[in-house]
Short mmCIF file of C-alpha atoms and ligand atoms in Angstrom, two decimals:
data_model
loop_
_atom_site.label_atom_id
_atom_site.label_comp_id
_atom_site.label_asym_id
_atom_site.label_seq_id
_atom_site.Cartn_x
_atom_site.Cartn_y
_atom_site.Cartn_z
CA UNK A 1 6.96 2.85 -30.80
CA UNK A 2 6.05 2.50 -27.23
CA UNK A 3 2.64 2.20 -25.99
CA UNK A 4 2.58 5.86 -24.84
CA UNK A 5 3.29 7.04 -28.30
CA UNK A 6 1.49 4.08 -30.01
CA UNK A 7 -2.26 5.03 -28.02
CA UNK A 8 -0.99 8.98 -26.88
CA UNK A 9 -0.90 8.44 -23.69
CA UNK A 10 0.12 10.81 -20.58
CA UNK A 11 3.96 10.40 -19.68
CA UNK A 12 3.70 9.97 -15.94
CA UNK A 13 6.56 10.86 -13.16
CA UNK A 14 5.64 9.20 -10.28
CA UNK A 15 5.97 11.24 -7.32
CA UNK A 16 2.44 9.88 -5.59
CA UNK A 17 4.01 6.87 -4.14
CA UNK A 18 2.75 3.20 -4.92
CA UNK A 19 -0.57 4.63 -6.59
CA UNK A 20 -3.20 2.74 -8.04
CA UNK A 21 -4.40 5.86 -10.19
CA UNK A 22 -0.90 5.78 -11.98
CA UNK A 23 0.10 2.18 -12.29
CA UNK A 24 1.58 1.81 -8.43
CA UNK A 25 5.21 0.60 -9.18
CA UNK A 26 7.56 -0.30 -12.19
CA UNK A 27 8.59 -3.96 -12.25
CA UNK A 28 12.45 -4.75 -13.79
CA UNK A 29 12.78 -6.37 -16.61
CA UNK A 30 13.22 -9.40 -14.91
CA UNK A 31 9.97 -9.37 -13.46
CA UNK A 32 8.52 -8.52 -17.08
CA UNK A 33 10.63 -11.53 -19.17
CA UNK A 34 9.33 -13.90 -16.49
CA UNK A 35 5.71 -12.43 -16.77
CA UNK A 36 5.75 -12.61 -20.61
CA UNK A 37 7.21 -16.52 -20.69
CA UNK A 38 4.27 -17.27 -18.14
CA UNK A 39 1.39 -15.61 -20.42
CA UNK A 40 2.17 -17.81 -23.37
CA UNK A 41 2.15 -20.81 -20.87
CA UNK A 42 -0.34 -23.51 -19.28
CA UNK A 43 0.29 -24.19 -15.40
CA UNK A 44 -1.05 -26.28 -12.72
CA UNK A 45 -2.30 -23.65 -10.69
CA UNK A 46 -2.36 -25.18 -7.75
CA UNK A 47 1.53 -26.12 -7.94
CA UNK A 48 2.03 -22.46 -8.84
CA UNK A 49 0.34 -21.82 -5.30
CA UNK A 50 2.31 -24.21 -3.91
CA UNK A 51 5.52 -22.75 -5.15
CA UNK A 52 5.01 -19.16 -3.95
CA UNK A 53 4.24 -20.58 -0.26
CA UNK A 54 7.42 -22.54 -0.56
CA UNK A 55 9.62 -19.33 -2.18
CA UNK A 56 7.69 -17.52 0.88
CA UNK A 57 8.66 -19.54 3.95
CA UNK A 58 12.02 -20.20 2.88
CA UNK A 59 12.16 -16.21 2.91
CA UNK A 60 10.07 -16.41 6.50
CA UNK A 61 10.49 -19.41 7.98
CA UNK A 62 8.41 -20.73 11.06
CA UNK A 63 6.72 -23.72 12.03
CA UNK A 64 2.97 -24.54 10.18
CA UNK A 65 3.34 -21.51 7.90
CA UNK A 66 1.79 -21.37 4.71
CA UNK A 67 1.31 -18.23 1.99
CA UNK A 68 -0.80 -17.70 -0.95
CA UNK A 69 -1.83 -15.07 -3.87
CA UNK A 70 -5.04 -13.26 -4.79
CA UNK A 71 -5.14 -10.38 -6.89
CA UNK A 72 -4.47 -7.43 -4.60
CA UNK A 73 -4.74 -6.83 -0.65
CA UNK A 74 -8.36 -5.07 -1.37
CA UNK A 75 -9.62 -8.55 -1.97
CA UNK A 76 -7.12 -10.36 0.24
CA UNK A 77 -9.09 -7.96 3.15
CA UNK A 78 -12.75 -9.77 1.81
CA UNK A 79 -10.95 -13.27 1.42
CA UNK A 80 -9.54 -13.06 4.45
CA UNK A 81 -12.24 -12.36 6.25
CA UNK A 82 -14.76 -15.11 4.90
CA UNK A 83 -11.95 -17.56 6.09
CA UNK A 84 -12.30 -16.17 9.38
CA UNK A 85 -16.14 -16.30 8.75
CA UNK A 86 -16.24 -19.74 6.76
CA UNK A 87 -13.09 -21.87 7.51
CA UNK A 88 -12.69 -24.40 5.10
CA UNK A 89 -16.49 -25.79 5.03
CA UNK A 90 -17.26 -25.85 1.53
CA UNK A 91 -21.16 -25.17 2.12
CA UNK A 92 -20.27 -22.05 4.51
CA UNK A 93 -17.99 -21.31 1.58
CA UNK A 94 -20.66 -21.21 -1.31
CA UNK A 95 -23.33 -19.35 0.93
CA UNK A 96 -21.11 -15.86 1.75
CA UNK A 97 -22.06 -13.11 1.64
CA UNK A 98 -25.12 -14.45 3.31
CA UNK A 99 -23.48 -15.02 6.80
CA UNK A 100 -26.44 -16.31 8.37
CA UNK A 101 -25.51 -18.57 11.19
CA UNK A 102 -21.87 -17.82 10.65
CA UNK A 103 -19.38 -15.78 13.31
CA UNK A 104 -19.62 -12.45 11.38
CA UNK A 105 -18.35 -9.33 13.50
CA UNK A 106 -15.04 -7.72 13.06
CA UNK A 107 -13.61 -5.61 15.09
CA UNK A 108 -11.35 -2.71 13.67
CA UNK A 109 -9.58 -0.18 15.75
CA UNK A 110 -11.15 3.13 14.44
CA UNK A 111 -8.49 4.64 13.46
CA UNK A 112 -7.55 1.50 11.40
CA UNK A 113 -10.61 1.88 9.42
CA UNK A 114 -8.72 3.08 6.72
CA UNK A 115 -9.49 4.72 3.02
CA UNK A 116 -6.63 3.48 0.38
CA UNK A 117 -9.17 4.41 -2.56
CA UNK A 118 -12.02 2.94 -0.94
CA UNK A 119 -12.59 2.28 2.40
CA UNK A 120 -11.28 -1.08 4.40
CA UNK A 121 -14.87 -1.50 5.95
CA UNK A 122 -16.28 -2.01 2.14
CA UNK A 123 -13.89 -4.80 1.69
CA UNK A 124 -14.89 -6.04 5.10
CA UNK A 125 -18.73 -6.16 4.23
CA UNK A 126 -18.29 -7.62 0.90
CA UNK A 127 -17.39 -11.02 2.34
CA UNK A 128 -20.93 -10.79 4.72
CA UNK A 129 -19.11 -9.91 7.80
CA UNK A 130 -20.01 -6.47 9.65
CA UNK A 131 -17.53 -4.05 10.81
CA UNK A 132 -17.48 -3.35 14.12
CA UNK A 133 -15.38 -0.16 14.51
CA UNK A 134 -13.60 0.55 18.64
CA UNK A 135 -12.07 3.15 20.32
CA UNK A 136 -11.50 6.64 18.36
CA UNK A 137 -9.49 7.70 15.53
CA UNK A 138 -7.73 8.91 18.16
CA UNK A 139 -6.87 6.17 20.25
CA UNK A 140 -8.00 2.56 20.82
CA UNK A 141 -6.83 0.85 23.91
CA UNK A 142 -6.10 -3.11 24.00
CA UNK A 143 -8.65 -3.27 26.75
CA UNK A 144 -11.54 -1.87 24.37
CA UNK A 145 -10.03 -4.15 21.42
CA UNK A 146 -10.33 -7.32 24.77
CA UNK A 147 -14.11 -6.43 25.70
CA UNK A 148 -15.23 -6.16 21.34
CA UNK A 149 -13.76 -9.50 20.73
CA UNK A 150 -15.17 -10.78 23.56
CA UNK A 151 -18.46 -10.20 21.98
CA UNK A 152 -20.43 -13.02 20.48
CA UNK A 153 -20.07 -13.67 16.85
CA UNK A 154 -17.00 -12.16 16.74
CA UNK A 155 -15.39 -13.67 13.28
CA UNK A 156 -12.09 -11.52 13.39
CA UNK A 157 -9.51 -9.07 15.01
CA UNK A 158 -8.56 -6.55 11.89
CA UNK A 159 -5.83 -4.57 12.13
CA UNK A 160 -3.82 -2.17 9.52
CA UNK A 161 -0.22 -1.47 9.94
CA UNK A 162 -0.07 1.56 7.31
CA UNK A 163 0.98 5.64 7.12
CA UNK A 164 -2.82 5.66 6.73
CA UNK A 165 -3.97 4.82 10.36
CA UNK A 166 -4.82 7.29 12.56
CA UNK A 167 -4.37 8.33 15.71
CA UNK A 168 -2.21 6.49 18.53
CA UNK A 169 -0.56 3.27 17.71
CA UNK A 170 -1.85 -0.02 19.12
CA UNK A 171 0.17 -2.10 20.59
CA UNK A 172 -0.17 -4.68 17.92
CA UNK A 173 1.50 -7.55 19.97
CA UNK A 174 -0.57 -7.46 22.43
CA UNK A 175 -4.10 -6.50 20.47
CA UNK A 176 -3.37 -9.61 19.03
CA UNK A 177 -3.06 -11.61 22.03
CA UNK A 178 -6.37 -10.55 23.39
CA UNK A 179 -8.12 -11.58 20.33
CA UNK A 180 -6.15 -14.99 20.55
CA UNK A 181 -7.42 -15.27 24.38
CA UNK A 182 -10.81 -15.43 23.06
CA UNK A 183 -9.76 -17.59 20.09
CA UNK A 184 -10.50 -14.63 17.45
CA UNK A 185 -7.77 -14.94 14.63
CA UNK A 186 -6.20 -11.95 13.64
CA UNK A 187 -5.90 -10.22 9.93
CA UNK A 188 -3.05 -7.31 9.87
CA UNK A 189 -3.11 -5.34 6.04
CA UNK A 190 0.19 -4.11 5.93
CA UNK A 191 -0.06 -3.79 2.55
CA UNK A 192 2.82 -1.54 1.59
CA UNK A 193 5.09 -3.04 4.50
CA UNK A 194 6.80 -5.65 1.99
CA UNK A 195 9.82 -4.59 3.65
CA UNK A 196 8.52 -5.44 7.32
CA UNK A 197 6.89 -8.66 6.58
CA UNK A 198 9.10 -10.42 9.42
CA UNK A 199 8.20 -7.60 12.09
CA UNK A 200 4.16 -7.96 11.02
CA UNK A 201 4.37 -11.92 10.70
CA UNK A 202 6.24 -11.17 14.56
CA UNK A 203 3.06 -9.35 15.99
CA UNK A 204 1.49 -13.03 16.00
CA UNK A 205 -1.44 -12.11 13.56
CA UNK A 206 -2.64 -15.26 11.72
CA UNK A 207 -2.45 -13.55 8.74
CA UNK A 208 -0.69 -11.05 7.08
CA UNK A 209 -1.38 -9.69 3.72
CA UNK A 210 1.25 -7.30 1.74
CA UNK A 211 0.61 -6.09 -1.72
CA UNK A 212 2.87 -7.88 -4.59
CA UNK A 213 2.41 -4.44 -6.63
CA UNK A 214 3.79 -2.04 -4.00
CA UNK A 215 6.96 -1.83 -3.56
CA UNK A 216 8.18 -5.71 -4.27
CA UNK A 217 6.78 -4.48 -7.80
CA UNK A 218 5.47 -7.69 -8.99
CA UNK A 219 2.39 -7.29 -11.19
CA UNK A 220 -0.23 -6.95 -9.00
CA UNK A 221 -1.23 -9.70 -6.55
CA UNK A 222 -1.74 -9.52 -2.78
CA UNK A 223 -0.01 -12.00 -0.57
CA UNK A 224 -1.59 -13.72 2.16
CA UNK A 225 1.06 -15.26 4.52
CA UNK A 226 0.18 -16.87 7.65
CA UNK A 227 -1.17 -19.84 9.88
CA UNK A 228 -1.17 -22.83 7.09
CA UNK A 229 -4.67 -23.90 7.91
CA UNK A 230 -5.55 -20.04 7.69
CA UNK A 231 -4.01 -19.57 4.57
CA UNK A 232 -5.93 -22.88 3.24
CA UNK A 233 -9.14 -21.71 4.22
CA UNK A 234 -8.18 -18.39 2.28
CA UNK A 235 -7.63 -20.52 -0.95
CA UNK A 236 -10.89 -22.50 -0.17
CA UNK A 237 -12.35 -18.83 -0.60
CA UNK A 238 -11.44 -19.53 -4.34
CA UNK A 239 -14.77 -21.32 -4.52
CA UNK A 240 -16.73 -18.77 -2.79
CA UNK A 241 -16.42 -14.72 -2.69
CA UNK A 242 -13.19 -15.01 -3.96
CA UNK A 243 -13.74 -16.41 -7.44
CA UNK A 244 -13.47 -12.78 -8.99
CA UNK A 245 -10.09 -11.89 -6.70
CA UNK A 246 -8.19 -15.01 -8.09
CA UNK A 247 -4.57 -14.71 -8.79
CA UNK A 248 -3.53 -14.96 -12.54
CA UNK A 249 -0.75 -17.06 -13.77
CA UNK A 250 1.22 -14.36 -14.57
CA UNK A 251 0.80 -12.76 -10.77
CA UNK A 252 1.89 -15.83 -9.14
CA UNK A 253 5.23 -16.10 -11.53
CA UNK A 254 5.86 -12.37 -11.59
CA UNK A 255 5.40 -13.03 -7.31
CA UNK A 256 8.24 -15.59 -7.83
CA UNK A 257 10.59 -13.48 -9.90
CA UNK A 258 10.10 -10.26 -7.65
CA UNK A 259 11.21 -12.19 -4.64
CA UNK A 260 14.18 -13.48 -6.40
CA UNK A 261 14.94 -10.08 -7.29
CA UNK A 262 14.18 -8.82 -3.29
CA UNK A 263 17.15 -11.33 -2.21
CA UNK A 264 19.57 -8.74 -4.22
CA UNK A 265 18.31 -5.90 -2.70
CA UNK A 266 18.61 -6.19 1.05
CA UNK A 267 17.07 -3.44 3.76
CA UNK A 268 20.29 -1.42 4.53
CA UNK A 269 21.48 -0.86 0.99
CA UNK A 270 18.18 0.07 -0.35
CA UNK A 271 17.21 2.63 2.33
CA UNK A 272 20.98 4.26 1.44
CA UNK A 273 19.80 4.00 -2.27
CA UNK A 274 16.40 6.42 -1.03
CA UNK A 275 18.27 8.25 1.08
CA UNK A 276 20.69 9.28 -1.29
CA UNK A 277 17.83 10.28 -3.81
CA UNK A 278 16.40 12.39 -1.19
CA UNK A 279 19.73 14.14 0.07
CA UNK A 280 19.90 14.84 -3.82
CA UNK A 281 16.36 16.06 -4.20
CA UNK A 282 16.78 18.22 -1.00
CA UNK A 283 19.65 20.22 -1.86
CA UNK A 284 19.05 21.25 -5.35
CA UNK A 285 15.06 22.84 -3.95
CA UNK A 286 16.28 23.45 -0.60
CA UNK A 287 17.42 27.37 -1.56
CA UNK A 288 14.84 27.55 -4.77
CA UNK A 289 12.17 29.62 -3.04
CA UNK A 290 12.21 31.87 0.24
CA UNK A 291 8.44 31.02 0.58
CA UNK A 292 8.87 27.02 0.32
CA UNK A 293 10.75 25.05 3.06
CA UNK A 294 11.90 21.66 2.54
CA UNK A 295 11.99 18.92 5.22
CA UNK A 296 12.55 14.90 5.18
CA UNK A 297 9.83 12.76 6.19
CA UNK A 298 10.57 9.58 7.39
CA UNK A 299 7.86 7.08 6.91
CA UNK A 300 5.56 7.03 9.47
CA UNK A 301 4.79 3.37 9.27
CA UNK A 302 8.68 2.20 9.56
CA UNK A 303 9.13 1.32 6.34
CA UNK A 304 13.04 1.90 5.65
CA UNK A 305 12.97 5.15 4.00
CA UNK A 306 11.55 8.84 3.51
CA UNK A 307 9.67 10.95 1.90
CA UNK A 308 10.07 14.80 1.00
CA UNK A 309 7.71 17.50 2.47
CA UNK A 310 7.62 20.64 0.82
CA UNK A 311 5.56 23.25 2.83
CA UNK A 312 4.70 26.23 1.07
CA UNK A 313 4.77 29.76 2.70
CA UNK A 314 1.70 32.32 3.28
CA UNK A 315 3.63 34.72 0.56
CA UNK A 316 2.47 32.85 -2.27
CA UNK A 317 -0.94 33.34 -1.06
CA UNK A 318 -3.96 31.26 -0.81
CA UNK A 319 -3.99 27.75 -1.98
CA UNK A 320 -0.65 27.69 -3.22
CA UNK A 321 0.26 24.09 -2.46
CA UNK A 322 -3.12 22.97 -4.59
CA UNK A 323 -1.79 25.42 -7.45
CA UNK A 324 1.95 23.65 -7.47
CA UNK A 325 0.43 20.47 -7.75
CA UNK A 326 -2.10 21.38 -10.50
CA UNK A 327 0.87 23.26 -12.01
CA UNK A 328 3.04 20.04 -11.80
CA UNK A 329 0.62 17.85 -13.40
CA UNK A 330 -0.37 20.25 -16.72
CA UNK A 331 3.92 19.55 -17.03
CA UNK A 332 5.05 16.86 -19.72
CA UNK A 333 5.97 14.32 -18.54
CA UNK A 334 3.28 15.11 -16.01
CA UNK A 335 4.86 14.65 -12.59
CA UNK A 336 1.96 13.49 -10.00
CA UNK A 337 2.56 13.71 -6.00
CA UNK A 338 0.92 13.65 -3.01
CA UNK A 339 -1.96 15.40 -2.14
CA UNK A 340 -3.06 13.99 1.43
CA UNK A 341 -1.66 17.53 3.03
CA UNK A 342 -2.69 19.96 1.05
CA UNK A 343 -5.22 21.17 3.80
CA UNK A 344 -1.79 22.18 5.48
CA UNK A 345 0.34 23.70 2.60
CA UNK A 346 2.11 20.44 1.97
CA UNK A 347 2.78 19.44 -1.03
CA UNK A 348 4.83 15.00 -0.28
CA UNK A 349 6.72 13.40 -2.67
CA UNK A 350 7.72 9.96 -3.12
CA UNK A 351 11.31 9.54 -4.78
CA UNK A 352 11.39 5.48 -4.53
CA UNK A 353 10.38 4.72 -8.40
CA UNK A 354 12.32 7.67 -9.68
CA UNK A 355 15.94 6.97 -11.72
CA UNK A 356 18.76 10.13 -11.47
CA UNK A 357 16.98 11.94 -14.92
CA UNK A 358 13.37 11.64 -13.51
CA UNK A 359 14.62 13.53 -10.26
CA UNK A 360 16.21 16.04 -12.11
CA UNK A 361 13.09 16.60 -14.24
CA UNK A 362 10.76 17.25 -11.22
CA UNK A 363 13.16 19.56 -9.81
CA UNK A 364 13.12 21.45 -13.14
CA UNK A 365 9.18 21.53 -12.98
CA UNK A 366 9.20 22.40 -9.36
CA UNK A 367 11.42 25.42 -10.23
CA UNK A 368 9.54 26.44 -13.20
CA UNK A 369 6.35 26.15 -11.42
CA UNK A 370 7.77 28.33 -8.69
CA UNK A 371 9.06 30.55 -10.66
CA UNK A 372 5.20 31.47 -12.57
CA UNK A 373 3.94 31.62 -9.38
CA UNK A 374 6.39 34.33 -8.07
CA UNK A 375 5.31 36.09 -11.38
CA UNK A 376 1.78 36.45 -10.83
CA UNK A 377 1.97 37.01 -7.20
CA UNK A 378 -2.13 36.43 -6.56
CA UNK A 379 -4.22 38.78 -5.85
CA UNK A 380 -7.03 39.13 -2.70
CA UNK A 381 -9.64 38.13 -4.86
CA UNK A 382 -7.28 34.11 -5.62
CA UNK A 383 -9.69 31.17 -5.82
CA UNK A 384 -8.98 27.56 -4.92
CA UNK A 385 -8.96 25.72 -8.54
CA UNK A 386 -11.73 23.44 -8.96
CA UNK A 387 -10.09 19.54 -7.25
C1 PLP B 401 -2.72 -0.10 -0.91
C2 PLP B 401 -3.40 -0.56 0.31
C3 PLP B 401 -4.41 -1.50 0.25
C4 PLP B 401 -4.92 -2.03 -1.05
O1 PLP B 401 -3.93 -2.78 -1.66
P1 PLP B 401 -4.15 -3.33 -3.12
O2 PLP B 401 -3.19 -4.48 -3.15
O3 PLP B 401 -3.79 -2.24 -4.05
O4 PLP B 401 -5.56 -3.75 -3.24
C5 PLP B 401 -4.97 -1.97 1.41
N1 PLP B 401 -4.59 -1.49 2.60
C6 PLP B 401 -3.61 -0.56 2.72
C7 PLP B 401 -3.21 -0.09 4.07
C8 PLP B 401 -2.99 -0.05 1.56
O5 PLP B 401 -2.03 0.86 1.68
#
């Protein structure tokens, strides 16, 4: 018996993407042998530490760089910043979140200022430090990212590389070489980039944090990869705010065996691998419904691969896309997807964690779905169901 019959739990497809709500990624069984010989061991923690960094800069190499583990990116955000905030000064350490006397303003482009479940600012504040959000969601210029970190008691430059930002991108590259002009070090969450790591370690940020759970689909862990006397005063945060972010022994060896795994599994063969699954997904809905077009959707963020937009048509009436989805998820297996669009019909999916059967069962559900809906063509009086 598996645990979903043992305890009668949902059955889950996984269109949402890497979701916390649902579990965020499936590790191979790799990943899960090496995380069940770890659980029934005793480590050195430290030399665990010490191995990731080394597994990490053999994958990234560069001068003075060091990486470590904490238990997501949420709390590599707080750790993070009470580095910037604290350094390695073991009474600075112990006295966050009470910043007194302490550098404690970061500045966030505002369209940075991100929600992944909660918002970025919360994870900001809970280290002591105060947000200090510039430009619009919009737009943020480098020149209004130069004058905030010019500001004194400026701790950090934050910055999110993420589908989530809004507005106009910042120039990244050269954001961060303001900040370094004033000597402000530079955090950039790119927590889902896992696949980008050299192009956000390239933007000069002095460090860059990248969930484990996401798409490496380690258990979950954040990374934190960066300057080596950075990355130490992260670890010295293991005495301080961080004490209840730690890494667990089975994180940092389930870290190890997903980047072992990632050397199989270059760029170019895996974006082929998504793009077939797309191609695949796209023609077998692409004719299902006259009131439904289909489109690809690259990510926005440059990770190597795409998504699937379905945008559904005024003849199914109001709030059809928020019907499909509810629709989709009263299915067994109940298949989950995105809901960020639904304001504009769309109804995203995420194909990455799906195998060949999975795909065919959400294109069965979509069709069936359809299908009902075509039956009982809604009336004037329609309501939105109750989100
Ligand atoms: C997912 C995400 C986070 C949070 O990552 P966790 O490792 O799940 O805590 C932070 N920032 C961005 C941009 C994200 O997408």
């Amino acid at each position: 018996m598996n645990v979903h019959e043992r305890y009668g739990l949902t059955r889950i497809i996984n269109a949402a993407g890497s979701y916390t709500p649902v579990g965020v990624s499936r590790s191979s069984p790799q990943v899960g042998a090496a995380v069940s010989d770890a659980l029934g061991r005793f480590f050195v923690i430290d030399e665990l530490q010490a191995t990731v960094s080394l597994a990490v800069c053999e994958r990234y190499p560069a001068a003075d760089r060091a990486a470590a583990v904490c238990h997501c990116v949420s709390a590599a955000v707080t750790i993070a910043v009470a580095a910037a905030m604290a350094g390695e000064d073991p009474e600075a350490v112990a006295a966050l979140p009470d910043a007194t006397g302490m550098p404690h303003k970061v500045v966030i482009p505002a369209g940075h200022c991100v929600n992944y479940g909660h918002p970025i600012t919360t994870s900001i504040r809970l280290a002591g430090a105060k947000p200090i959000p510039v430009g619009t969601a919009r737009a943020c210029s480098v020149d209004e990212i130069d004058q905030a970190v010019a500001q004194p008691d400026t701790a950090a430059l934050m910055l999110v590389s993420s589908r989530l930002v809004q507005g106009r991108d910042v120039d990244m590259g050269r954001a961060v070489a303001a900040a370094h002009r004033h000597g402000v070090p530079v955090i950039l969450d790119g927590a889902a980039q896992d696949r980008r790591i050299d192009a956000l370690l390239a933007t000069g940020a002095d460090v860059v944090l990248v969930s484990g759970h996401k798409y490496l689909a380690s258990p979950t862990a954040g990374l934190m990869i960066g300057r080596r006397d950075f990355v130490a005063a992260c670890r010295a945060q293991e005495k301080g705010v961080g004490r209840a972010m730690k890494a667990t022994k089975e994180a940092l060896v389930g870290v190890l065996a997903a980047l072992e795994i990632r050397d199989h599994d270059p760029n170019d063969a895996w974006r082929e691998a998504q793009d077939a699954k797309v191609d695949t997904f796209i023609a077998a809905v692409e004719e299902l419904d006259d009131n439904m077009s289909v489109e690809r959707w690259p990510d926005p963020s440059g990770m190597p691969f795409s998504r699937v937009r379905l945008r559904l048509g005024e003849g199914h009436g109001p709030h059809a896309a928020h019907r499909v989805v509810d629709a989709l998820a009263r299915a067994d297996p109940s298949i989950r997807v995105m809901t960020h669009e639904l304001a504009h019909s769309v109804v995203g999916l995420e194909l990455v964690p799906l195998d060949a059967h999975e795909i065919k069962q959400l294109v069965t559900g979509l069709t069936r779905v359809l299908s009902e809906m075509n039956d009982e063509a809604p009336g004037p009086d329609a309501v939105a169901p109750n989100r």
